[in-house]
Every structure is written in structure tokens, then in C-alpha cells.
Amino acid sequence: MSQPTGTAAAASPAAMPRYREAALRVSPVAHEVRADGTVLVRPVQAPVPVPYLTFSAWARRWADERGRQTALGQRDASGAWRLVTWAQFYERMRSVAAGLLEMGLSRERPLMILSGNSIEHALLVAAAEYAGIPTAAVSPAYSLQSQDFARLRGIHALLRPAAVFVQAAEPFARAIEALGLPAAAVIVAEGATAGQVDWMALQDAPLTPAREDRVESAHAGISAADTARYFFTSGSTGAPKGVTITYDSIQALMGQFLFAHGAPEYQGTVVLDWLPWNHVFGGIGNLGRAFVLGASFYIDDGRPTPALFARTVKNLREISPTMFATVPAAWGMLVTELERDEALAQAFFSRLMFVSYGGASLPGDVLARFQRVAERVAGARILFTSGFGATETTAMGLNFSQPADDTGNLGMPVPGVELKLVPLDGGDGRYEVRMRGRNIFSGYLQQPELSAAAFDDEGFYCMGDAARMVDPAVPGAGLRYAGRCVEDFKLSNGTWVRTGAVRVALLEQCAPLLADAVICGHDRDFVAALAWPNAVACQRLASELTGLPVEQLVSHPIVVAALSERLRAVTGAASQHARRVLLMAEPPSIDAGEIADKGYINQATTRERRAGLIGELYAEPPAAVVARAA
């Protein structure tokens, strides 16, 4: 029997501090507990109707209603912002769509995009979608950093694209050669060589009545079951899996945007975002929401790494977003900058409505520091939302959008999504997370057996993630992430180590010095961790560390001593706390599978890839660069 359980838990009204208005809606949920302990959770409210099947259809509306407003912005080679209005975007999108159809692209012959985020990339995806042509953006690293191009060739063989796109010809020349592509099948924005399709010719070709009729006919022929996108999940070995996303799933996601934000008649939504569009969080979640809301989307050329984060800071000084989303590791870096840079803080908070993170828990110290700056600069706290989804769920699933004093609440399913929680062995309150709804992918490209194995006998997608209830007595109070089901391990004495809980505890006890961590200890006597430093916070430990590169920070005695002091301050069971920490200079690799699509560090893959460092971590006696509790 279903029981109403309200919405995910927030802070009590009596103790509620003032928050800036964010105007985000949430749905109460109802739950059902089966005899075997399985819990089903469903939103009470129905999904919101959506007038379109495609993101690109919104461009027509915004061209009419907000034609002069910036749709996309990107820095050019000189550092100036290059802007495209919604009217320009719609006009160019349809011209490009006509050109793609003339090149022979179709539902069966998709477009493959090799390069990263750009205005041209966004126009191509929208144009292809408008004409019913599937697209697949793949990691630029497959083209730019590979020696044998094995993954790139494997994806190309699966897709059989009619054309590929690269932003610039020269950096991708080896990849194009490796694929054996004819020049006429290569679209190039910068530096097209003889025979290749020059972007400007594609974009600026007049949209004659005949070409326009063909484009509009193709758009009218799109059905919900047609494939819109392919996303390739990062695999540690072998070729990545091709996740098939239909227009039905995209429409379901658009419905969630409309439910959460209300009707998008209001103007002024501004987004600055770096997340790569070859991943679903950035390519459908963040970019897609900008289409639905008619936002101004600025492409951030920075990254949450010591070498590139300064670019994000520069961009945030110039572009004040109304919403800002990034991965948990980036928030620690940004908060450190907000604390020390008043001009940045004033610009960042000037019109900010809400911020969000996905996947992993945000350390409580980062949230507290963020809100202290917000209260000082904005006079109120800013809503910190979180969510949980995957490539296979079209970046949609759970959402938490209420004021709260702690972090890590993933929320409850949004309208249109059913949640199934299957108890896991161990008696510690963990559940395997499964989802069902229109947002769920239709299968892995040309892998029917793998597709079938991804679903249970009731049609729920088995995500492979674990979660705990915030309040077991109230299933609707929300969930906390408890790691990948396959990532937990046992110490040599047989005690289970829950990597998710240990990771959060370590980040909090060492705050603000660590950006993220990988928990180690399989068949060892104690738990230890590999970790990435928060470079700015580490540099502030002593004046002599100012400006020191991360390669030197990770082994500096002052940094190691500060971490050791924090490790010694914690006592408890050996399975619950890390006894040693070794800092790493090399950032987590998306393309090696160290970062999952949800922004969460893939613990098992990273441990496997960095096995040599784990050996150093457990060496006896430990090296001087290893921080240790004793």
C-alpha cells in the first residue's frame, strides 16, 4: 500500500536562515514497502506536458520572443567574447540543418563530433536534432591524446556516421587520417583543407524555400521513439558503451525543467558552464536546460584543475550567472577563491539564484564556507541543490531543491521517474538504486545482451549505485549516496569498508586541503587514501608556499605535516577512517574512466590505474611524502 511521505528533509522552519528566492518546485512522494524490504517511491505530481520533442524547437520560440538576447557566448583567440543571439542562432541552425541533409546525414547515418564545446558544436547539435539526425559527441582526448586511436575507431565503427565535425583541422588531422575519412565527410570550423566542408559555407548558405521545406519536413517527421543522441560512457578497458537517448527521453527531461522552474516566460537566465558536452551532465543537462529556459549560455574555457581554474575565475568576474552547476571537487576550489577575492564574490553573487552539484557528496565544510561568503556578500544564503542521475537516465532521476544545513541529500524522484530501492547485504541500511521512466535509455548501441542485462524483471534500470535513507522512518526524506556497489571492499580482517562514507569523512576532517580522494585498503590492515590537493588552500598554509605549483605542493613537508595533524585528530574504527594519505599531482582522467558521468570519482577504476601509488601508500616504512596518523 502506498503511503504519502512528503518531500525530502530540509532544515526546520524555526531555525531556517534567510535564503535568496530561487523559485524551484519539488513534488511530494508516496512510497510502498514490499515484504522483502524493497521500497518503491513515486512522485505524487504528474509530469508537466511539453510542447516540443526537441531542444532545438525552443530556438524558434526564443528567436521570436528574445531575438536580440545572447544565446551563446565564447571567448575567441584574442580573449574577447564572441556572441550569438537567439535570432542568429535559429537562422544559422536551419541553414546548417539543410546542409547536413544535403550531405546525406539521416536517422541511420548520424553526425560524429570529435572536438569540445564551442558555438559551432552547439549549432551543429541543434541543427542535426532539428532535422532528426542523431549526433554523438565523443571525448576530444580520443583524437588528441591517443596513439593508436583504438577507442575512436571503435566508436566510429559502431556509429557509421555520414560525417564528422572538428573545430580545427590541424589538431585533428591524425585522427581524421586514422579513420580513413574522405575529405567531403569532414566538417571543419577553422582551417578546412581542400575538399573538406568549410563551416562558414555550411552556415551561410542561403535557406531557399526548397531547402527550408526539406528541413521543416524532416523536423515534422521526428517521432518520440527516434534516436536523438548517442553518449559513450567512459570505460577503463575496451570500447566505451554507446548509450542511446531517444526524443521521448529528451522530452521527459524537458518536462522536469519546466516543472522545476515553472513556465520559462521570465527572462534573464545566465549560465556559465565548462562541463563537456560529450558527457550527459553537460551536453543534455546543462546545455539542454538553457534551450528550454531561453538562457544566455556562456562557454567556460576553464577547468577545475590548478592549471586552468584561473580561467573560470576570470570568466566569473565578467559573467555573473543566475545559476551555476559543477562537480563537487570544483566547489572547494571556487569557495577558496570567493573567500579571498572580494571582486569575484561580488560578481558571482550579484544575481545568483541557486547553485548545484551532482553525484558525490559535497563536504560540509565547503557548504558552510560558501554560505558564510553568501551571507556576507548577498545578505542571504543561496540554495544549494543536488541531484542524481546517469548517462542511461538522461541526466535525470533524483533532485533535492530545498534549504538545508547539511550536504549529500540526493532528494527524491522527480515527476515521471519511479525509484526502486533494493536492500543490500550487510545490514547497514544500504540499498541498490534502480529507476524506471520515459527518461531511461533505450539500450546500448549494437549490444543487445548488455542492454537486456541492464534492467530487472520489472523494467527498472539497475544503476549499480548504493544509497541510504536520510531517515529510515520517512522514506520521502531523501537519500544519501553510499558509493558504487562494486567499489566497497574488505580489510584483511574481513571488515567491510564503505568507500562513500569514508571519503566524505576524510574530506571533512582534512578540510579545506583536499579536493577529492580515492579510498584504498583492499586486503590491507588499515584504510588509506590517494587524494588530490586543493592547491589554493594548501598554498595558504604558509607564505613560502604561495605560487608553488601543484607538482611541488603534493610533497612539500608543510603540506604533509598539516595533513598528518588532521589525520591524528580523528579516532575510531579502522574501517571508518583513513590512516594515511598520499597526494597526487595528476588530475583525475575522464577518458581513463576515473571520473564517472555523475561527477563522482570512480574509486575502483582509479585504484586500478594508480596501483603503483597505492604500493607507495602502504610501503613500510612510509616515505616522507605520505601523511600519516601515526
XYZ file of C-alpha atoms in Angstrom, residues 109-112 156 158-164:
12
model
C 23.677 7.976 -40.730
C 24.470 10.201 -37.737
C 26.939 13.004 -37.109
C 30.050 12.362 -35.008
C 33.254 5.197 -35.481
C 29.594 1.393 -34.188
C 28.095 4.680 -35.354
C 28.833 4.535 -39.085
C 28.459 8.331 -39.298
C 27.923 10.113 -42.585
C 30.118 12.996 -41.399
C 32.356 14.130 -38.579
